[in-house]
Amino acid sequence: MGGRGRGQDRGGRGGGGGGGRGGRGSPAPSSTGYSRGGDRGAYRGGDRGGFRGGDRGGYRGGDRGGFRGDRGGFRGSDRGSFGGGRGRGGVFAANVPATIDARLTDQSQDALVVSMRSVQLKDSDLPSRPGFGTAGTPIKLRTNFFPISMPKGPIYEYDVAIEPPANNKRLKRRIFYLAEQTNEWKQAHLTGRVAHDHAAKLYASFKLQAPLALKIQYTDEDEEDEQRDKPRDPKEYTLTIKFIQAIDTQGLVGYLEGQPQQRNYDFMPVVNAMNIILSAYPNRVAGGGVMVGRNKYFHPSPMVPPVLLGGGLEAWRGFYSSVRPAWKQLMVNVNVCTTAFYIPGNLAERMMEFMNIGPNPRLASFVRGVRVKTTHLGYRKTAKTVAKVNARQHRFTAEGMGEVTVEQYFLKKYKIRLRYPELPLIDVGGQKQNLLPAELCIILEKQPFRGKVPDELTSNMLTVACQYPNVNGDAIVNRGLMELGLAQTPPPANSFGITVGNQMAVVPGRILPPPVVRYQGGNPPAVDERGSWNLRGVRFSVGARLAQWAILLIQDGNSRDEFAGPNDPELERTWRGFADMCRKSGMQVDAAAPQITVAQLPRKTSEDPLRKGAIQKIRDALLGLRPKPRIVLVVLSDGNRHVYSGLKHLCDVFLDVATVCVHAAKIRKEKGQIQYFANVALKFNMKLGGVNHELAENNMAWLNREPTMLVGMDVTHPGVGTVRGTPSVAAVVASVDKRMGQFPASLRIQESKKEMISDLEAMFVERLQAYRAKNNGALPSRVLVYRDGVSEGQFSTVVNEEMPQMREAFRKVGGGQRYNPKLTIVICGKRHHTRFFPMEAAHAAHDGNPRPGTVVDRGATAVYEYDFYLQAHGGLQGTTRPTHYYVVHDENAIGADQLQGLTNDVSYMFARATKAVSLVSPAYYADLACERGRCYIHPLLQGISDSGTTATSSSGDHEEVMQEARRLWRHDKSSNGVGGSLKDTMFYI
């Protein structure tokens, strides 16, 4: 495919934020984007204790992704109290008539599909669309795409060099702003006719007299406020604008029209130019907005004021915009987004607010990178980090004073008596350390928080971010189009001849029927309109045997919720009730009572932030059990993520014993206790090798036509605040029999933030061998892979790098015999901004979201390739996000209806829930397995390293960090992390 970039809206998965499962990455939210609107996680009763092991770049409780802004309106006063109504859900633009775009109803797309069948593709090319789906109930949907006209004539691209070099974004932005004020800029006719990225790229609607050199007399903002003994030396910068190329847009026109010869056209140069042209208005310095990342824009608005989060932070709602090609039309995708910002004001007060939100706050992550203005001299500085000393402890030699403390120095020199001398000092130095009291620093306004939003504030952030679809739709077409400058087409877009439509595109969709869910005997349960069913009166398809089990009570200072001890009569009533539920659900439960042990944890201290002492107590308690249990029900005191992660690390990697965690408060609560028992039984049965439910034969027909192995693959990356060089975690899960119920996993740690799976060949061999062991030596003749965790620009890399490893695994497992099963690879994407809005209440869920089973393969999808959007699940809250499925290789020739229906059906096979989930089950399992692997390297993900390496360490320490990760992983015992009997089970679910 020759480097066809497709990733303009994804933001990778590592690092901070909404783009990055890390972020996908990452479960603790990074501030740069959160989303909610899904189902993921289904029941919280089980072993996750309601959290995902720590810090994966996008919040994971809901539906994977960054805070994208979904769910009812939230209003406080201006930075007012955290509160307010949430608006009402409903159909967006319910009474506004609209018809499906004409470009989608003239059969021209179908003609393209037929014409592409005769085009010869290479093995490494992405397959062409084989056809469009027709199954299901036809519906009309609005989608948050707006038509955008193509520029007139070529776009002229220029490089901009700054001399002397400017080494940070803020400085470059200031230099460009000053350049725009010069007479030379105006004389070159650049005003309103060029767009730039405030860094190195400039696009013009006409050909400049290049090379063009502009001299800038540099002045800093607020320079007149600074108190200096002598004025600053004047500094001069030169901007040199050099011609690169004239970008012809006609190739893109041919691509959008579906001309076969344009299939491999690289549309990214035009799209990148268009994104920068459209960003010129919302990103202009005079506009007062803030750009976060590459294409999220936030403008202060009295109509939608910031909402107080706590901890010195507030939430801003803004808009995302990105140009994307679609059939016969260039589009701009516009969505809402929410990000945490610093509340302006005294840094010391904000630090104290941050420290007050919970135990062990990471103050350095709050301070790092924040711009401040000093009150005593008026300088603007960037805080580097928090010092390990305070104003009373730190001493230095001052001119005319001798050796003094910082507190004494400010009293003598400036007559300032410090109010908070016990607070850590702040380093605002460049190469040299420069320590200042935080109370003399004022946080400047309009600064996004780039750290990881603390867990304690996540629910507040989600409440702001989650808005109903009608609320989001209104925000997009009204405030969004105006703030982004798309409604009025201001300069410079108008000089390029660019205009944007003000109505969302209308596309055809279909609602697929749910599959028939099957349990052992009896009538199948009814699937309701939310894609869910209940367990009342059903028995698991294959009930496992519950024997040699134990209960571990965690006592951690929460006596209100905890059981009193092993002899607490309520504890016996509880475990007997749970065992009875397992029996009713079809499990074989031994009559023998479980062993019961207690771990009394040491108190939380700042000296042991990871609770290592607590894990040692848990280890001692479990090693005291005789005989060794097969599975342990762990009754957690609360949701402490350090205890949870440490416990999973201990039991999975060292003790080889399965665990299911529950919260004491939840399992004791009489209201809903039966349902809670049932949810926990789901996990017990799967971890002990059972199968909870299956699909009816007609839903399994394609899978059972010949031996098929379903595979899920995922990689998760370290997020914000982790030790630099912390490895990424890769997982491959696969079915082992025709029931498609059990999906054991292979896990690996690998190079930090690498998207492709390094050791995929060995992991695939493990999965094929596990399949063969369960099938009398037979191997599957078809392999269907659902690959999660790949950004759009990496699709061809999966084909070029990962597919050869899969084929090598086939060759190895086949031995001397030729073994070459038919392979299909489907990439699953959640990190996108496409949303669909039903137009009629009859086709919408009660809150205005699409109904479960809504599928779209026209209008907002690829021009040539084989992709579709599917929302299999019923959303819990907010605006639901469909999953984008993209076929990158297909030897099984699965037709559109077949693949869409199969993917929808398999979304109902997730064993830990009694409902359809938002991501097809094998990929979801791989995601859970990655999360479990993250528990094993939890210290590094928390920014804590035994070697002293930190989040700000140099890249030279990466090998040392990898060695530490290998020790935590016990890599010398098993590259899987998990060995022994657990490795062949769904220990991670």
Coordinates of C-alpha atoms in Angstrom, one line a residue, residues 374-379 390-392 394 396 398 401 403-421 425-426 428 434-441:
T374 CA 6.2 34.9 39.9
T375 CA 4.6 37.5 42.2
H376 CA 7.9 39.0 43.4
L377 CA 9.6 39.7 40.0
G378 CA 6.8 39.1 37.4
Y379 CA 8.8 36.5 35.5
N390 CA 11.0 23.0 51.6
A391 CA 11.8 26.7 52.3
R392 CA 12.9 25.9 55.9
H394 CA 17.0 24.4 51.8
F396 CA 22.2 28.5 50.1
A398 CA 23.1 34.7 49.1
M401 CA 23.6 37.6 53.6
E403 CA 24.1 31.2 54.3
V404 CA 20.4 31.5 54.6
T405 CA 17.3 29.4 54.2
V406 CA 14.9 30.2 51.4
E407 CA 12.4 31.4 54.1
Q408 CA 15.0 33.8 55.6
Y409 CA 16.1 35.0 52.1
F410 CA 12.6 36.1 51.0
L411 CA 12.0 37.8 54.3
K412 CA 15.2 39.8 54.2
K413 CA 15.4 40.5 50.5
Y414 CA 11.7 41.1 49.6
K415 CA 10.0 41.6 53.0
I416 CA 7.9 38.5 52.2
R417 CA 6.9 36.3 55.1
L418 CA 6.1 32.9 53.6
R419 CA 2.7 31.4 54.6
Y420 CA 3.6 27.8 53.6
P421 CA 7.3 27.3 54.4
L425 CA 9.9 24.1 46.8
I426 CA 9.3 24.2 43.0
V428 CA 11.6 26.5 37.7
N434 CA 16.2 27.3 40.4
L435 CA 14.0 26.7 43.5
L436 CA 11.1 29.0 44.4
P437 CA 8.4 28.8 47.0
A438 CA 5.1 27.7 45.4
E439 CA 3.2 30.5 47.0
L440 CA 5.1 33.1 45.0
C441 CA 4.0 31.4 41.7

